[in-house]
Amino acid sequence: MNKFLLLMISLGLTVNGFAQNPIIQTIFTADPAPMVYHDTVFLYTSHDEDNAPPGSGGFRMKDWRCYSSTDMVNWTDHGAVASLKDFSWGRQDNGAWAPQCIARNGKFYLYCPIQGSGIGVLVSNSPYGPFKDPIGKKLIQSNHVWDDIDPTVFIDDDGQAYLYWGNPNLWYVKLNQDMISYSGKIVEDASFAKIKGQADPYHYQEGPWAYKHNGHYYMAYASTCCPEGIGYAMSDKPTGPWRYQGYIMKPNPKSSGNHPGIIDYKDRSYVFGFNYQLNYNLTSKHHERRSVCVEEFKYNSDGTIPELPWWSE
Ligand code: FUB
């Protein structure tokens, strides 16, 4: 990693009291999944290895990392909290893609996709881990194969939990109270369904992020491919139908992927994603060596989200 960048992080460089993007400059991170727990933001990420080969889609990913902050400026690195080795049923060489963690009943559930193998769940008594596989098999038993990536988890006010995932379709299922099993059928969401030969007005690609804010249900996601922007849809229910609202961030022609994570924290709202800036500082060639970024935003009075500029490249 570039010595100048390492120095910047060790100096805690900030701009206008806000962390400078990318917020993690010591290793390559992607697929941010922020979780607010008590007074702390825990940020779970995937991790691009330094030796990811050149070329779009050349992912080399083996573990999931955790960072925390209480001011959105200074981030503490808690290292790798889980890895492919924690799952006995998945491939072990690669595929540790976009995770999400959620707290329930004093436990922490980390949903992890292993690309090409399926989606699993790990459980811990602490947000820092250690996380263990409580079921010893895939959580999502399906034959979608490529589709079974990018889980996002959401617990509604009535206690019902939902797991959504998928590329290029959006799927969901109702989780049981134990958060490690589900009831009912796996549903392909009709709003986002792609119909062959017809336009795709939602531009849904992958990386869904489900949440609720001020009574509105939101589904943000990586939009179009590639490059990917961040799009979002809203609904009155967690199961849709969803209304496409547009881009939170348009696709950047100089970029490739993106992946949203959205939270409210200490009366402010933030969207996380990633760019390729640190990679481009090292080489002009495209590598899947990405870096997590964050931006504050304010909801419009009708609950819609303003469009934000690209993170710098
Ligand atoms: O990081 C691997 C994959 O790239 C993720 O699962 C997708 O959302 C995209 O960000």
Coordinates of C-alpha atoms and ligand atoms in Angstrom, one line a residue:
M1 CA 0.0 0.0 0.0
N2 CA 1.2 3.5 -0.9
K3 CA 3.3 5.0 1.9
F4 CA 1.8 8.5 1.5
L5 CA -1.7 7.1 2.0
L6 CA -0.6 5.2 5.1
L7 CA 0.8 8.4 6.5
M8 CA -2.4 10.2 5.8
I9 CA -4.4 7.7 7.8
S10 CA -2.0 7.7 10.7
L11 CA -2.3 11.5 10.8
G12 CA -6.0 11.1 10.9
L13 CA -6.4 13.6 8.0
T14 CA -9.9 15.1 7.8
V15 CA -11.5 17.6 5.6
N16 CA -14.0 20.1 7.1
G17 CA -14.3 17.8 10.2
F18 CA -15.4 14.9 8.0
A19 CA -13.3 11.9 7.2
Q20 CA -11.6 12.1 3.8
N21 CA -12.7 9.6 1.3
P22 CA -11.9 6.8 1.0
I23 CA -12.3 6.4 4.7
I24 CA -10.2 3.2 4.9
Q25 CA -6.8 3.7 3.3
T26 CA -4.8 0.9 4.8
I27 CA -6.2 -2.0 2.8
F28 CA -8.7 -2.3 0.0
T29 CA -12.3 -2.6 1.2
A30 CA -15.7 -2.8 -0.6
D31 CA -19.4 -3.5 -0.1
P32 CA -19.9 -1.4 3.1
A33 CA -22.5 -2.6 5.5
P34 CA -22.8 -0.1 8.4
M35 CA -24.7 -1.1 11.5
V36 CA -25.6 1.3 14.3
Y37 CA -25.5 -0.4 17.6
H38 CA -26.0 1.8 20.8
D39 CA -23.7 4.8 20.2
T40 CA -21.4 3.2 17.7
V41 CA -21.3 2.7 14.0
F42 CA -19.9 -0.8 13.1
L43 CA -18.9 -1.0 9.5
Y44 CA -18.6 -4.4 8.0
T45 CA -16.9 -4.7 4.7
S46 CA -15.6 -7.2 2.2
H47 CA -11.9 -7.1 1.4
D48 CA -10.1 -7.0 -1.9
E49 CA -6.7 -8.7 -1.7
D50 CA -3.7 -6.5 -2.8
N51 CA -2.9 -9.1 -5.5
A52 CA -6.4 -8.9 -7.2
P53 CA -5.6 -9.4 -10.9
P54 CA -6.1 -6.7 -13.5
G55 CA -9.5 -6.5 -15.1
S56 CA -13.1 -6.0 -14.2
G57 CA -14.6 -8.8 -12.2
G58 CA -11.1 -10.2 -11.2
F59 CA -12.2 -10.4 -7.5
R60 CA -9.9 -12.0 -5.0
M61 CA -11.7 -12.0 -1.6
K62 CA -11.3 -14.2 1.4
D63 CA -12.5 -12.5 4.5
W64 CA -14.8 -9.9 6.0
R65 CA -13.6 -6.9 8.1
C66 CA -15.0 -4.7 10.8
Y67 CA -14.4 -1.1 11.6
S68 CA -16.0 1.2 14.2
S69 CA -16.5 4.9 14.8
T70 CA -18.4 7.1 17.2
D71 CA -17.8 10.3 15.2
M72 CA -17.8 9.2 11.6
V73 CA -14.3 10.7 11.3
N74 CA -12.0 8.3 13.2
W75 CA -12.4 4.7 12.4
T76 CA -10.9 1.8 14.5
D77 CA -9.8 -1.3 12.6
H78 CA -10.9 -4.5 14.2
G79 CA -9.4 -6.7 11.5
A80 CA -10.9 -9.7 9.8
V81 CA -13.9 -10.8 12.0
A82 CA -14.9 -13.7 9.7
S83 CA -13.5 -15.6 6.7
L84 CA -14.3 -18.3 4.2
K85 CA -12.8 -20.8 6.7
D86 CA -15.8 -20.1 9.0
F87 CA -18.0 -22.0 6.6
S88 CA -17.5 -25.7 6.0
W89 CA -19.9 -25.9 3.0
G90 CA -18.5 -23.2 0.7
R91 CA -15.5 -22.7 -1.6
Q92 CA -12.4 -21.7 0.4
D93 CA -10.3 -20.0 -2.3
N94 CA -12.3 -16.9 -3.1
G95 CA -15.8 -15.4 -3.1
A96 CA -16.2 -13.6 0.2
W97 CA -18.5 -11.0 -1.2
A98 CA -20.9 -8.4 0.3
P99 CA -22.0 -9.1 4.0
Q100 CA -24.4 -7.5 6.4
C101 CA -24.6 -7.7 10.1
I102 CA -27.7 -7.1 12.3
A103 CA -28.3 -7.2 16.1
R104 CA -31.2 -9.1 17.6
N105 CA -31.8 -10.4 21.1
G106 CA -28.3 -9.6 22.2
K107 CA -26.7 -11.5 19.4
F108 CA -25.1 -10.4 16.1
Y109 CA -26.0 -12.2 12.8
L110 CA -23.6 -11.8 10.0
Y111 CA -25.0 -12.8 6.6
C112 CA -22.3 -13.7 4.2
P113 CA -22.4 -14.7 0.5
I114 CA -19.8 -17.0 -0.9
Q115 CA -20.1 -16.3 -4.6
G116 CA -20.7 -19.6 -6.4
S117 CA -21.5 -21.4 -3.2
G118 CA -24.5 -19.6 -1.6
I119 CA -25.5 -17.4 1.3
G120 CA -24.7 -18.4 4.9
V121 CA -25.1 -16.9 8.4
L122 CA -22.7 -16.5 11.3
V123 CA -23.6 -15.7 14.9
S124 CA -21.7 -14.0 17.7
N125 CA -22.3 -12.6 21.1
S126 CA -20.3 -9.5 20.2
P127 CA -20.2 -7.2 17.1
Y128 CA -16.5 -7.9 17.0
G129 CA -16.9 -11.6 16.8
P130 CA -15.8 -14.3 17.0
F131 CA -18.6 -15.4 14.6
K132 CA -19.6 -19.1 14.2
D133 CA -21.8 -20.9 11.7
P134 CA -24.7 -22.2 13.8
I135 CA -26.3 -24.4 11.1
G136 CA -23.3 -25.8 9.2
K137 CA -25.0 -25.4 5.8
K138 CA -26.2 -22.7 3.4
L139 CA -29.0 -20.6 4.9
I140 CA -30.5 -20.0 1.4
Q141 CA -31.2 -23.3 -0.2
S142 CA -31.8 -22.4 -3.9
N143 CA -30.6 -23.2 -7.3
H144 CA -30.1 -19.6 -8.4
V145 CA -26.3 -19.9 -8.1
W146 CA -25.2 -16.6 -9.6
D147 CA -28.2 -14.8 -8.1
D148 CA -27.4 -15.8 -4.5
I149 CA -25.1 -12.9 -3.5
D150 CA -25.4 -9.6 -1.7
P151 CA -27.7 -10.4 1.3
T152 CA -29.4 -7.4 3.0
V153 CA -31.4 -8.0 6.2
F154 CA -34.1 -5.8 7.8
I155 CA -36.3 -6.2 10.9
D156 CA -39.6 -4.4 10.7
D157 CA -41.3 -2.7 13.6
D158 CA -43.6 -5.7 14.1
G159 CA -40.5 -7.9 14.6
Q160 CA -40.7 -9.7 11.2
A161 CA -37.2 -10.0 9.7
Y162 CA -36.6 -10.1 5.9
L163 CA -33.6 -11.2 3.9
Y164 CA -33.2 -9.9 0.4
W165 CA -30.5 -10.6 -2.1
G166 CA -29.7 -11.1 -5.7
N167 CA -28.0 -10.2 -9.0
P168 CA -29.6 -9.5 -11.5
N169 CA -33.0 -10.3 -9.8
L170 CA -34.1 -9.4 -6.3
W171 CA -35.3 -12.2 -4.1
Y172 CA -36.6 -12.2 -0.5
V173 CA -37.7 -14.5 2.2
K174 CA -39.1 -14.0 5.7
L175 CA -36.7 -15.0 8.4
N176 CA -37.8 -16.7 11.6
Q177 CA -37.2 -15.1 15.0
D178 CA -34.1 -17.1 15.4
M179 CA -32.6 -15.3 12.3
I180 CA -30.9 -18.5 11.2
S181 CA -33.9 -20.2 9.4
Y182 CA -36.8 -19.0 7.3
S183 CA -40.5 -19.8 6.7
G184 CA -42.4 -19.7 3.5
K185 CA -41.3 -19.5 -0.1
I186 CA -38.4 -17.6 -1.5
V187 CA -40.0 -14.9 -3.6
E188 CA -38.7 -13.2 -6.7
D189 CA -39.7 -9.5 -6.3
A190 CA -42.0 -8.6 -9.1
S191 CA -41.2 -4.9 -9.1
F192 CA -37.6 -5.5 -10.0
A193 CA -38.2 -8.5 -12.2
K194 CA -36.5 -8.2 -15.6
I195 CA -38.7 -9.0 -18.6
K196 CA -36.8 -10.2 -21.6
G197 CA -37.1 -7.8 -24.5
Q198 CA -38.5 -5.0 -22.3
A199 CA -36.8 -1.9 -20.8
D200 CA -35.7 -2.2 -17.2
P201 CA -37.0 1.0 -15.6
Y202 CA -35.5 0.2 -12.1
H203 CA -32.0 -0.5 -13.4
Y204 CA -31.5 -3.0 -10.6
Q205 CA -28.3 -4.9 -10.8
E206 CA -27.1 -6.1 -7.3
G207 CA -26.2 -4.9 -3.8
P208 CA -29.6 -4.3 -2.3
W209 CA -29.8 -2.4 1.0
A210 CA -33.2 -2.5 2.7
Y211 CA -34.2 -0.2 5.5
K212 CA -37.0 2.0 6.9
H213 CA -36.8 5.8 7.5
N214 CA -39.7 7.9 8.8
G215 CA -42.3 5.3 7.9
H216 CA -41.1 4.8 4.3
Y217 CA -39.5 1.5 3.2
Y218 CA -36.4 1.9 1.0
M219 CA -34.5 -0.4 -1.3
A220 CA -31.2 1.1 -2.4
Y221 CA -29.0 -0.9 -4.7
A222 CA -26.2 -0.9 -7.2
S223 CA -27.9 0.4 -10.4
T224 CA -27.0 -0.6 -14.0
C225 CA -23.9 -2.4 -14.9
C226 CA -21.3 -1.4 -15.6
P227 CA -20.3 1.2 -14.4
E228 CA -22.7 1.0 -11.5
G229 CA -24.4 3.9 -9.8
I230 CA -26.6 3.8 -6.7
G231 CA -30.4 3.7 -7.4
Y232 CA -33.3 3.4 -5.0
A233 CA -36.9 2.6 -4.8
M234 CA -39.5 3.2 -2.1
S235 CA -42.6 1.4 -0.8
D236 CA -45.3 1.4 1.8
K237 CA -44.5 -2.3 2.6
P238 CA -41.3 -4.3 3.1
T239 CA -42.5 -6.7 0.3
G240 CA -43.3 -4.0 -2.2
P241 CA -44.5 -3.1 -4.7
W242 CA -41.5 -0.7 -5.0
R243 CA -41.6 2.6 -6.8
Y244 CA -38.3 3.5 -8.6
Q245 CA -37.1 6.9 -7.5
G246 CA -33.9 7.5 -9.5
Y247 CA -30.2 7.7 -8.7
I248 CA -28.6 8.6 -5.4
M249 CA -25.4 8.6 -7.3
K250 CA -25.2 8.3 -11.1
P251 CA -22.8 5.7 -12.6
N252 CA -19.4 7.2 -12.9
P253 CA -17.9 6.4 -16.4
K254 CA -14.4 6.3 -14.9
S255 CA -15.5 3.7 -12.3
S256 CA -16.9 0.2 -12.4
G257 CA -18.9 -1.1 -9.3
N258 CA -20.7 0.5 -6.4
H259 CA -22.6 -0.8 -3.5
P260 CA -24.8 1.2 -1.0
G261 CA -25.1 1.0 2.8
I262 CA -27.4 3.7 4.4
I263 CA -27.8 4.7 8.0
D264 CA -29.1 7.4 10.3
Y265 CA -26.6 8.1 13.1
K266 CA -26.7 10.9 15.7
D267 CA -29.5 12.8 13.8
R268 CA -27.6 12.7 10.4
S269 CA -28.0 10.4 7.4
Y270 CA -25.1 8.8 5.6
V271 CA -24.7 6.7 2.4
F272 CA -21.7 4.5 2.1
G273 CA -20.3 3.0 -1.2
F274 CA -16.9 2.6 -2.8
N275 CA -14.5 4.0 -5.4
Y276 CA -11.3 2.8 -7.0
Q277 CA -9.2 5.8 -6.0
L278 CA -6.4 4.0 -4.1
N279 CA -6.0 1.5 -7.0
Y280 CA -5.7 4.3 -9.5
N281 CA -3.1 6.0 -7.4
L282 CA -1.1 2.8 -7.8
T283 CA -1.7 1.9 -11.4
S284 CA -3.9 3.2 -14.3
K285 CA -5.1 -0.4 -14.9
H286 CA -8.5 -1.5 -13.5
H287 CA -8.2 -3.9 -10.7
E288 CA -11.0 -4.9 -8.3
R289 CA -9.1 -3.1 -5.5
R290 CA -11.8 -0.9 -4.1
S291 CA -12.1 1.6 -1.2
V292 CA -15.1 2.4 1.0
C293 CA -16.4 5.9 1.0
V294 CA -19.1 7.8 2.8
E295 CA -21.2 10.9 2.3
E296 CA -23.7 12.7 4.5
F297 CA -27.1 13.7 3.0
K298 CA -30.4 15.1 4.0
Y299 CA -33.8 13.5 3.0
N300 CA -36.2 15.7 1.1
S301 CA -39.5 16.4 2.9
D302 CA -41.3 13.7 0.9
G303 CA -38.7 11.1 1.9
T304 CA -36.9 11.1 -1.4
I305 CA -33.1 11.3 -1.5
P306 CA -31.1 14.0 -3.3
E307 CA -28.6 13.0 -6.0
L308 CA -25.1 13.1 -4.7
P309 CA -21.9 13.8 -6.7
W310 CA -19.4 10.9 -7.4
W311 CA -16.8 10.1 -4.9
S312 CA -13.6 11.3 -6.3
E313 CA -11.5 8.9 -8.4
Ligands
FUB1 O1 -17.5 -7.4 -3.9 C1 -18.0 -8.4 -4.8 C2 -19.2 -8.0 -5.5 O2 -19.0 -6.8 -6.2 C3 -20.4 -7.6 -4.6 O3 -21.0 -8.7 -4.0 C4 -21.2 -6.8 -5.5 O4 -22.2 -6.1 -4.9 C5 -20.1 -5.9 -6.1 O5 -19.8 -4.9 -5.3

